[in-house]
Coordinates of C-alpha atoms in Angstrom, one line a residue:
Chain A
M1 CA 3.9 8.3 -121.1
I2 CA 3.8 8.0 -117.3
A3 CA 2.7 4.8 -115.7
V4 CA 2.7 3.1 -112.3
R5 CA 1.9 -0.6 -111.9
G6 CA 1.1 -2.5 -108.7
I7 CA 2.2 0.2 -106.4
E8 CA 2.1 -0.7 -102.7
K9 CA 3.0 1.4 -99.8
S10 CA 2.6 1.1 -96.0
F11 CA 3.4 3.5 -93.2
H12 CA 4.2 1.8 -89.9
R13 CA 2.5 -1.4 -91.2
T14 CA -0.6 0.5 -92.1
P15 CA -1.2 -0.1 -95.9
V16 CA -1.9 3.2 -97.6
L17 CA -1.6 2.0 -101.2
K18 CA -2.8 -1.6 -102.0
G19 CA -1.7 -2.2 -105.6
V20 CA -2.4 0.8 -107.7
D21 CA -2.2 0.9 -111.5
L22 CA -2.4 4.2 -113.4
A23 CA -1.4 5.2 -116.9
V24 CA -1.0 8.8 -118.1
P25 CA -0.6 9.1 -121.8
K26 CA 1.5 12.0 -123.1
G27 CA -0.4 15.3 -123.3
E28 CA -3.3 14.2 -121.1
V29 CA -4.5 15.5 -117.8
V30 CA -5.3 12.8 -115.2
V31 CA -7.2 14.1 -112.1
I32 CA -7.2 12.0 -109.0
V33 CA -10.1 12.6 -106.6
G34 CA -11.2 10.8 -103.4
P35 CA -11.7 11.3 -99.7
S36 CA -8.8 12.4 -97.6
G37 CA -6.7 9.5 -96.4
S38 CA -7.4 7.5 -99.5
G39 CA -3.8 7.6 -100.7
K40 CA -4.0 10.2 -103.5
S41 CA -1.0 12.3 -102.3
T42 CA 1.0 9.2 -101.4
L43 CA 0.4 7.8 -104.9
L44 CA 1.7 11.0 -106.5
R45 CA 4.7 11.1 -104.2
C46 CA 5.5 7.5 -105.1
V47 CA 5.9 8.6 -108.8
N48 CA 8.9 10.7 -108.0
F49 CA 10.1 8.7 -105.1
L50 CA 9.5 11.3 -102.4
E51 CA 8.0 8.1 -100.9
R52 CA 9.7 4.9 -102.0
P53 CA 7.0 2.4 -102.9
D54 CA 7.2 -1.0 -101.1
A55 CA 6.4 -2.7 -104.4
G56 CA 5.5 -1.9 -108.0
R57 CA 6.9 -0.4 -111.2
V58 CA 7.3 3.3 -112.1
T59 CA 7.7 4.3 -115.7
V60 CA 8.5 7.8 -116.8
G61 CA 9.2 8.1 -120.6
D62 CA 11.7 5.4 -121.6
L63 CA 12.8 4.8 -118.0
S64 CA 11.1 2.0 -116.2
V65 CA 12.2 0.9 -112.7
D66 CA 11.2 -1.7 -110.2
A67 CA 10.5 0.5 -107.1
R68 CA 12.2 -1.9 -104.7
R69 CA 15.4 -2.1 -106.7
A70 CA 15.6 1.5 -108.0
T71 CA 19.2 2.9 -107.6
R72 CA 19.9 6.4 -106.5
A73 CA 20.9 7.3 -110.1
E74 CA 17.6 6.0 -111.4
V75 CA 15.6 7.9 -108.8
L76 CA 17.5 11.1 -109.7
R77 CA 16.7 10.5 -113.4
I78 CA 13.0 10.1 -112.7
R79 CA 13.0 13.2 -110.6
R80 CA 14.8 15.2 -113.3
S81 CA 12.2 14.2 -115.9
T82 CA 9.2 15.1 -113.6
A83 CA 8.3 18.1 -111.6
M84 CA 6.0 18.7 -108.6
V85 CA 3.8 21.5 -107.4
F86 CA 3.1 21.3 -103.7
Q87 CA 0.1 22.2 -101.5
Q88 CA 2.2 24.5 -99.4
Y89 CA 4.1 25.9 -102.4
N90 CA 7.5 25.1 -100.8
L91 CA 9.2 28.1 -102.2
F92 CA 12.7 29.1 -101.0
R93 CA 11.8 32.0 -98.7
N94 CA 15.2 33.7 -98.9
R95 CA 15.0 33.9 -102.7
T96 CA 12.9 36.1 -105.0
A97 CA 10.4 34.7 -107.4
L98 CA 13.0 34.8 -110.1
G99 CA 15.6 33.2 -107.9
N100 CA 13.2 30.4 -107.0
V101 CA 12.7 29.5 -110.6
M102 CA 16.3 29.9 -111.6
E103 CA 17.7 27.7 -108.7
G104 CA 16.9 24.3 -110.3
L105 CA 17.9 25.4 -113.7
V106 CA 21.3 26.6 -112.5
Q107 CA 22.0 23.9 -109.9
V108 CA 20.4 20.8 -111.4
R109 CA 20.2 21.6 -115.1
R110 CA 23.6 23.4 -115.0
L111 CA 22.3 26.1 -117.3
P112 CA 24.5 29.2 -117.5
E113 CA 23.0 32.0 -115.5
P114 CA 21.9 34.3 -118.3
E115 CA 20.1 31.5 -120.0
A116 CA 18.5 30.4 -116.8
R117 CA 17.3 33.9 -116.2
R118 CA 15.8 34.1 -119.6
R119 CA 14.0 30.8 -119.2
A120 CA 12.8 31.9 -115.7
E121 CA 11.5 35.2 -117.0
E122 CA 9.7 33.4 -119.8
V123 CA 7.9 30.9 -117.5
L124 CA 7.1 33.6 -114.9
A125 CA 5.5 35.6 -117.7
K126 CA 3.5 32.6 -118.6
V127 CA 2.0 32.4 -115.2
G128 CA 1.3 36.2 -115.2
L129 CA 4.0 37.3 -112.8
S130 CA 6.3 39.4 -115.0
D131 CA 5.8 42.3 -112.6
R132 CA 6.8 40.3 -109.5
L133 CA 10.2 38.9 -110.5
G134 CA 12.1 40.6 -107.6
H135 CA 9.5 39.9 -104.9
Y136 CA 10.2 37.5 -102.1
P137 CA 7.5 34.9 -101.2
S138 CA 6.6 36.9 -98.1
Q139 CA 5.7 39.8 -100.4
L140 CA 3.4 37.6 -102.5
S141 CA -0.2 36.4 -102.0
G142 CA -0.8 32.7 -101.8
G143 CA -2.1 32.5 -105.3
Q144 CA 1.0 34.3 -106.6
Q145 CA 3.3 32.1 -104.6
Q146 CA 1.6 29.0 -106.0
R147 CA 2.0 30.4 -109.5
V148 CA 5.7 30.8 -108.8
G149 CA 5.6 27.1 -107.8
I150 CA 4.1 26.2 -111.1
A151 CA 6.6 28.3 -113.0
R152 CA 9.4 26.6 -111.1
A153 CA 8.0 23.2 -112.2
L154 CA 7.5 24.3 -115.7
A155 CA 11.0 25.8 -116.1
M156 CA 12.5 22.4 -115.7
D157 CA 10.8 21.3 -118.9
P158 CA 9.5 18.1 -117.4
Q159 CA 7.7 15.2 -119.1
V160 CA 5.0 15.5 -116.5
I161 CA 4.0 17.9 -113.7
L162 CA 2.6 16.3 -110.6
F163 CA 0.2 18.6 -108.7
D164 CA -0.4 17.7 -105.1
E165 CA -3.5 19.6 -104.0
P166 CA -2.3 22.9 -105.5
T167 CA -5.2 25.0 -104.4
S168 CA -6.1 23.4 -101.0
A169 CA -4.0 26.0 -99.0
L170 CA -5.4 29.0 -100.8
D171 CA -8.1 31.4 -99.8
P172 CA -11.2 30.8 -101.9
E173 CA -10.8 34.0 -103.9
L174 CA -7.3 33.0 -105.0
V175 CA -8.1 29.5 -106.2
G176 CA -9.3 30.8 -109.6
E177 CA -6.0 32.4 -110.7
V178 CA -4.1 29.2 -110.0
L179 CA -6.7 26.9 -111.8
A180 CA -6.6 29.3 -114.8
V181 CA -2.8 28.9 -115.1
M182 CA -3.3 25.1 -114.9
K183 CA -6.0 25.1 -117.5
G184 CA -3.6 27.1 -119.8
L185 CA -1.0 24.4 -119.4
A186 CA -3.4 21.7 -120.1
R187 CA -4.5 23.4 -123.3
E188 CA -0.9 23.6 -124.4
G189 CA -0.6 19.9 -124.1
M190 CA 1.4 19.6 -120.8
T191 CA 1.1 16.1 -119.3
M192 CA -0.3 16.6 -115.8
V193 CA -1.4 14.4 -112.9
V194 CA -3.5 16.5 -110.5
V195 CA -4.7 15.5 -107.0
T196 CA -7.4 18.0 -106.1
H197 CA -10.8 18.6 -104.5
E198 CA -11.8 21.0 -107.3
M199 CA -14.5 18.9 -109.0
S200 CA -15.3 21.6 -111.5
F201 CA -11.6 21.6 -112.6
A202 CA -11.8 17.8 -113.0
R203 CA -15.0 18.0 -115.0
E204 CA -13.7 20.8 -117.3
V205 CA -10.0 19.9 -117.8
A206 CA -9.4 16.2 -117.1
S207 CA -8.9 13.7 -119.9
K208 CA -9.4 11.1 -117.3
V209 CA -10.7 11.1 -113.7
A210 CA -9.5 8.4 -111.2
F211 CA -11.5 8.0 -108.0
M212 CA -9.4 6.6 -105.1
D213 CA -10.7 5.1 -101.9
D214 CA -8.9 3.1 -99.3
G215 CA -5.6 2.7 -101.2
R216 CA -7.1 1.6 -104.5
I217 CA -8.4 3.2 -107.6
V218 CA -12.0 2.3 -107.5
E219 CA -13.2 3.8 -110.7
E220 CA -11.6 5.6 -113.6
G221 CA -12.9 7.1 -116.9
T222 CA -13.7 10.3 -118.7
P223 CA -15.2 13.0 -116.5
A224 CA -18.6 12.2 -118.1
E225 CA -18.3 8.6 -117.2
V226 CA -17.2 9.1 -113.6
F227 CA -19.4 12.1 -112.8
E228 CA -22.6 11.4 -114.9
R229 CA -22.6 7.6 -115.4
T230 CA -21.0 6.6 -112.1
R231 CA -20.7 2.9 -111.8
E232 CA -19.4 2.4 -108.2
E233 CA -21.5 3.0 -105.1
R234 CA -18.5 4.4 -103.2
T235 CA -17.8 7.0 -106.0
R236 CA -21.5 8.0 -105.9
Q237 CA -21.4 8.5 -102.1
F238 CA -18.2 10.6 -102.3
L239 CA -19.6 12.8 -105.2
Q240 CA -22.8 13.4 -103.2
R241 CA -20.8 14.5 -100.2
V242 CA -18.6 16.9 -102.1
R243 CA -21.5 18.3 -104.1
R244 CA -23.3 19.5 -101.0
Chain B
M1 CA 42.8 54.4 -62.6
S2 CA 46.4 54.8 -63.5
P3 CA 47.7 54.8 -67.1
E4 CA 49.5 51.5 -66.4
M5 CA 46.2 49.9 -65.3
L6 CA 44.5 51.2 -68.5
E7 CA 47.3 49.7 -70.5
L8 CA 46.9 46.4 -68.8
L9 CA 43.2 46.5 -69.4
W10 CA 43.7 47.3 -73.1
D11 CA 46.2 44.4 -73.4
A12 CA 43.8 42.0 -71.6
L13 CA 41.0 43.1 -74.0
L14 CA 43.2 42.3 -77.0
E15 CA 44.1 38.9 -75.5
T16 CA 40.4 38.1 -74.9
L17 CA 39.5 39.2 -78.4
L18 CA 42.3 37.0 -79.8
M19 CA 41.3 33.9 -77.8
V20 CA 37.6 34.4 -78.6
G21 CA 38.1 35.3 -82.2
V22 CA 40.4 32.4 -83.1
S23 CA 38.5 29.8 -81.2
S24 CA 35.1 31.0 -82.6
V25 CA 36.4 30.6 -86.2
L26 CA 38.0 27.2 -85.5
S27 CA 34.9 25.9 -83.6
A28 CA 32.7 27.0 -86.4
L29 CA 34.9 25.3 -89.0
A30 CA 34.6 22.0 -87.1
G31 CA 31.2 22.4 -85.5
L32 CA 29.2 23.4 -88.5
P33 CA 30.0 20.4 -90.7
L34 CA 29.4 18.2 -87.6
G35 CA 26.0 19.9 -87.1
V36 CA 25.1 19.3 -90.8
L37 CA 26.1 15.7 -90.5
L38 CA 24.0 15.3 -87.3
H39 CA 21.0 16.8 -89.1
V40 CA 21.2 14.9 -92.5
T41 CA 21.8 11.5 -90.9
G42 CA 18.7 12.0 -88.6
R43 CA 15.5 10.1 -88.9
G44 CA 13.6 10.9 -92.2
Q45 CA 16.4 13.2 -93.4
I46 CA 18.2 13.0 -96.8
L47 CA 21.1 10.8 -95.7
E48 CA 19.3 8.9 -92.9
N49 CA 21.9 6.7 -91.1
A50 CA 20.8 5.7 -87.6
P51 CA 24.1 4.2 -86.3
L52 CA 26.2 7.1 -87.5
N53 CA 23.7 9.6 -86.1
R54 CA 23.7 7.8 -82.7
V55 CA 27.5 7.7 -82.5
L56 CA 27.8 11.4 -83.4
G57 CA 25.1 12.3 -81.0
A58 CA 26.7 10.4 -78.2
V59 CA 30.1 12.1 -78.8
V60 CA 28.6 15.5 -79.0
N61 CA 26.6 15.0 -75.8
A62 CA 29.7 13.7 -74.0
G63 CA 31.6 16.8 -75.1
R64 CA 28.8 19.0 -73.7
S65 CA 28.6 17.2 -70.4
V66 CA 32.2 17.9 -69.4
P67 CA 32.3 21.2 -67.3
F68 CA 34.6 23.6 -69.1
I69 CA 36.9 24.2 -66.1
I70 CA 37.5 20.4 -66.1
L71 CA 38.0 20.2 -69.8
L72 CA 40.5 22.9 -69.5
V73 CA 42.9 20.9 -67.3
A74 CA 41.9 17.5 -68.7
I75 CA 43.2 18.2 -72.2
I76 CA 46.4 19.9 -71.1
P77 CA 48.5 17.0 -72.7
F78 CA 46.6 17.6 -76.0
T79 CA 47.1 21.3 -75.7
R80 CA 50.9 20.8 -75.2
L81 CA 50.9 18.6 -78.3
V82 CA 49.2 21.2 -80.4
V83 CA 50.9 24.5 -79.3
G84 CA 53.9 23.2 -77.4
T85 CA 52.8 24.8 -74.1
S86 CA 49.8 24.7 -71.8
L87 CA 50.2 28.3 -70.7
G88 CA 49.3 31.6 -72.3
T89 CA 46.8 32.9 -74.8
A90 CA 47.6 30.5 -77.6
A91 CA 47.3 27.6 -75.3
A92 CA 43.8 28.7 -74.1
I93 CA 42.6 28.6 -77.7
V94 CA 42.8 24.8 -77.8
P95 CA 40.4 24.0 -74.9
L96 CA 38.1 26.9 -75.9
T97 CA 37.8 25.4 -79.4
V98 CA 37.3 21.9 -78.1
G99 CA 34.7 23.0 -75.7
A100 CA 32.8 25.0 -78.2
V101 CA 32.6 22.5 -81.1
P102 CA 29.9 20.4 -79.6
Y103 CA 27.8 23.5 -78.8
V104 CA 28.2 24.8 -82.3
A105 CA 27.2 21.4 -83.7
R106 CA 24.0 21.1 -81.6
L107 CA 23.0 24.7 -82.2
A108 CA 23.6 24.3 -86.0
E109 CA 21.6 21.1 -86.0
A110 CA 18.7 22.9 -84.3
A111 CA 18.9 25.8 -86.8
L112 CA 18.9 23.3 -89.7
R113 CA 15.9 21.5 -88.2
E114 CA 14.0 24.7 -88.5
V115 CA 14.2 24.6 -92.3
D116 CA 10.8 23.6 -93.6
H117 CA 11.1 20.0 -94.8
G118 CA 8.9 21.0 -97.8
L119 CA 11.8 22.9 -99.2
V120 CA 14.0 19.8 -99.1
E121 CA 11.3 17.9 -100.9
A122 CA 11.0 20.7 -103.5
A123 CA 14.7 20.3 -104.2
Q124 CA 14.5 16.5 -104.2
S125 CA 11.6 16.7 -106.7
M126 CA 13.9 18.6 -109.0
G127 CA 16.5 15.9 -108.8
A128 CA 18.9 17.7 -106.6
S129 CA 21.7 15.6 -105.0
P130 CA 22.2 15.5 -101.2
R131 CA 25.2 17.7 -101.6
Q132 CA 23.2 20.3 -103.6
I133 CA 20.4 20.1 -101.0
V134 CA 22.9 20.8 -98.1
W135 CA 24.6 23.7 -99.8
K136 CA 21.8 25.2 -101.8
V137 CA 18.8 24.6 -99.6
L138 CA 19.6 23.7 -96.0
V139 CA 22.5 26.1 -95.3
P140 CA 21.2 29.2 -97.1
E141 CA 17.6 28.8 -95.7
A142 CA 19.0 28.2 -92.2
M143 CA 21.5 31.1 -92.4
P144 CA 19.7 33.5 -90.1
G145 CA 19.4 30.7 -87.5
L146 CA 23.1 29.7 -88.0
V147 CA 24.2 33.3 -87.5
A148 CA 22.1 33.5 -84.3
A149 CA 23.7 30.2 -83.1
F150 CA 27.2 31.4 -83.9
T151 CA 26.5 34.6 -81.9
I152 CA 25.5 32.6 -78.9
T153 CA 28.7 30.6 -79.3
V154 CA 30.9 33.7 -79.4
V155 CA 29.2 35.2 -76.3
T156 CA 29.6 31.9 -74.5
L157 CA 33.3 31.8 -75.5
V158 CA 33.8 35.3 -74.0
G159 CA 32.6 33.8 -70.7
Y160 CA 34.8 30.7 -71.1
S161 CA 37.8 32.8 -72.0
A162 CA 37.6 34.3 -68.5
M163 CA 37.9 30.8 -67.0
A164 CA 40.8 30.1 -69.4
G165 CA 42.4 33.1 -67.7
A166 CA 42.4 31.3 -64.4
V167 CA 44.9 28.7 -65.8
G168 CA 47.2 31.3 -67.3
G169 CA 45.4 32.1 -70.5
G170 CA 45.6 35.8 -70.0
G171 CA 42.7 38.1 -71.0
L172 CA 40.1 40.1 -69.1
G173 CA 39.2 37.2 -66.7
D174 CA 42.8 36.7 -65.8
L175 CA 43.2 40.5 -65.1
G176 CA 40.0 40.5 -63.0
I177 CA 41.1 37.6 -60.9
R178 CA 44.7 38.7 -60.3
Y179 CA 44.2 42.4 -59.8
G180 CA 40.6 42.8 -58.8
Y181 CA 40.3 39.8 -56.6
Q182 CA 43.8 38.7 -55.4
R183 CA 45.1 42.3 -55.0
F184 CA 41.9 43.8 -53.7
Q185 CA 41.5 46.4 -56.4
P186 CA 37.7 46.7 -56.9
D187 CA 38.1 49.4 -59.5
V188 CA 40.0 47.0 -61.7
M189 CA 37.3 44.4 -61.2
L190 CA 34.6 46.9 -62.0
A191 CA 36.5 48.0 -65.1
V192 CA 36.8 44.4 -66.3
V193 CA 33.1 43.7 -65.8
V194 CA 32.1 46.9 -67.6
V195 CA 34.4 46.1 -70.6
L196 CA 32.9 42.5 -70.7
V197 CA 29.4 43.8 -70.5
V198 CA 30.0 46.3 -73.4
L199 CA 31.8 43.6 -75.4
V200 CA 29.0 41.0 -75.0
Q201 CA 26.3 43.6 -75.8
G202 CA 28.2 44.7 -78.9
L203 CA 28.7 41.1 -80.1
Q204 CA 25.1 40.2 -79.5
S205 CA 23.5 43.1 -81.2
A206 CA 25.9 42.8 -84.2
G207 CA 24.8 39.1 -84.5
D208 CA 21.2 40.0 -84.1
R209 CA 21.4 42.7 -86.8
L210 CA 23.2 40.3 -89.2
A211 CA 20.6 37.5 -88.6
M212 CA 17.8 40.0 -89.2
R213 CA 19.3 41.3 -92.4
L214 CA 19.6 37.7 -93.7
D215 CA 16.1 36.8 -92.9
R216 CA 13.6 37.4 -95.7
R217 CA 11.0 35.2 -94.2
R218 CA 9.2 37.9 -92.3
V219 CA 7.0 40.3 -94.2
R220 CA 8.8 43.6 -94.5
Q221 CA 6.2 45.6 -96.4
R222 CA 3.4 44.3 -98.5
Q223 CA 3.8 45.4 -102.1
R224 CA 0.7 44.7 -104.1

């Protein structure tokens, strides 16, 4: 169970998050949609303290911290039980696909190298990259790089994977392969929070859709509730814009 | 040129290599950690610490603003303290090192700044500690840039070492001044310049090749 309560965050006195509550039950996929600048990515980054919230509570599993008072050790514990997939993949460019996935296992998890290698090969197989283990990011397509990013997150055996616009940097023809991997994870019961503009993914995979605007969650519910029986005018306007 | 002259030239080359070699290693040992510290205490970095960053930055800038020829004489008491004399090749190593440390620090900082902040965030999101981020992300990812920075430092030190020769440090610069200039032997001067040119070329291309070998970022060949 992942939850945030009353999250507030400002950048240079400009409020970006104005008190956000969101709960993600184990095994569910929560998709956050909304116009750019609405605070979706910031909210995601507040969960693992890449941005420190100005106020609020973050709960990951049995660890619950007051964001303002979180110690360094607590932040590390939260980060070690979550994983993130980034829009720009953020792969180590001087390491191979295998090396990218092994790095966290060896350095942070302190797994012995043979075990880390086995685990890395296993998750890279899962994302369909068994034949690319020795390739450097510069030798991989965007879709392949992002799948390495997903494998890297998966390898750490997190309680939740946070996806920050995972397909936004990809050429349109490469989006499908990444979404397919994510759908696979969802089917296996991985807990996921996904910030995305892919409405069809939200419709198909989400257990819950949250629509954000202007630093708040305006509306949330099942995909059918949010997309078909929209209650809020702002959600309706946004959906109309992206449908075009 | 006489065999004696060639021997002098050879000895001077060895002295230069000794001065440059030792001071390069020492200045890297002191300058790289300083550069890392400058970077990680900077704004928005993993160990942001504005006061410390400002103090370090001011010290480094002060070090870089002193002209080398002045530094050379100004720190003679310190040099005496360290090596017991202010004359000779060993004594030249002290000011060469002191002069190069701030350069290495700034160049290293610049190389580290080139590392995509997203990689730092990726490591943070896995729960890596600041120490792990420095050693496993920043330094390895910046390695090509760090090698290039070190190469610039070594080449600069070759030039500085010629100045150190002027105060009795020995080496090629010293030879050029004493024989080429003061004794009007243009052939010696020419020989010194040629040796220096070849030396700098060699160092620079060795550094370039190493930096290139370490750099996996560029696309070598697309394998699909």
